Amino acid sequence: MEKWLSSGFFQRLFLNETFWINSAIVVAGTLVIYWLLRSAIRFISGRIARYSEDRHVRLTSILVEILRSTSQLLLLIFSLLIALRFIDVPPSWNAFISHGWFLAFAVQLAMWIDCGIRLWLHNLLRDPLHVRNPVTTVILGILLRVVVWVMMLLAILSNMGINITALVASLGVGGIAIALAIQTVLSDVFASLAIGFDKPFEHGDFIVFGDIAGSIEHIGLKTTRLRSLSGEQIVCSNTILLQQTIHNYKRMQQRRILFRFGLSYGTPSAQVREVSDLVKSIIQGIELTRFDRAHFFAFEDSKLTFEVVYFVLDADYNKYMDIQQEINLQLMAALEQRDIRFAFPIRQVEFSGGRIPPVEMLRAENDEQEARRA
């Protein structure tokens, strides 16, 4: 610096007419090109926006937002690099300009892709037709954005002449070490992703697995929380939950019901034959039901057993209980009208091979009186 000052380098530079002309060309060219690029982006985004409004295409609306998110600083750098082509620059500047082009383009491309991922995931969460797990969507967005920016960084380093092979290898070894250290957490995270993509259950579904039953309240990064029928919250690991056989009652389209009842052995066979048709008429007369069968099933202890199968065309458990109660009440009333009795447990004891021993009732009464006095 002292050498340049003593030799009058800056003095000759400022007095050089070519320097000022080139500077003016670069500044003017940068401003004009910047205005042209901004106008082109605004024009293209405006045309696409009008097309999106007319056709109601979601993809084009995302494209409009991506174009409008273009970095003004990077656009200015692009304009400057283009303007430098209008003048003669030292040969040593060519490599700098070339790297500048790639750097600006790589960063802007990564920003466009990042914006597209965010908008796409935002639209997925706002879709009223398909309710998605927000936690899974956030995880997916983070992973995709990390991949985009890591690829951009590696591309920039490679363009600058840095050997990225060793860097990638070290990152791979480090990633394996970290994965082994937190494998339990990662298994729950990937289980959360599996729940989000496969959708065995969603928020609000009523599920049963093992001896646990409850409604899904929250599907988190590591755990899923349920609200049981008794009121307490149940927290279960995502990995353990996916290893279970899950019964999802929210997605039940119809409920198959089987129930039995017994008639007294004193019921005549003609009346027993009428009971199946009677049950059929009762079930068919109730809404949201589909009758399947009703049969005299078996001779059992103390009763003639009937087996009935029907379908409730609604997944609501309370609705099923209301229907079953109505069937039971109508069945009781119909059997009472026909003087048919339900069976109740009866046990008969027969004594053979001698006389029945006498029972001393008086002595028993005396013992009871003495016990009361005591």
XYZ file of N, CA, C and O in Angstrom, residues 21 129 266 338:
16
model
N -14.729 5.959 -17.675
C -15.691 5.543 -18.714
C -16.170 4.121 -18.453
O -17.378 3.828 -18.526
N -59.636 -31.327 1.747
C -60.079 -32.661 1.359
C -59.202 -33.757 1.953
O -59.663 -34.889 2.120
N -90.281 -74.843 27.801
C -91.714 -75.079 27.726
C -92.378 -74.430 26.525
O -93.598 -74.523 26.361
N -97.170 -62.970 22.732
C -97.361 -64.365 22.311
C -97.211 -65.344 23.475
O -97.177 -66.557 23.264
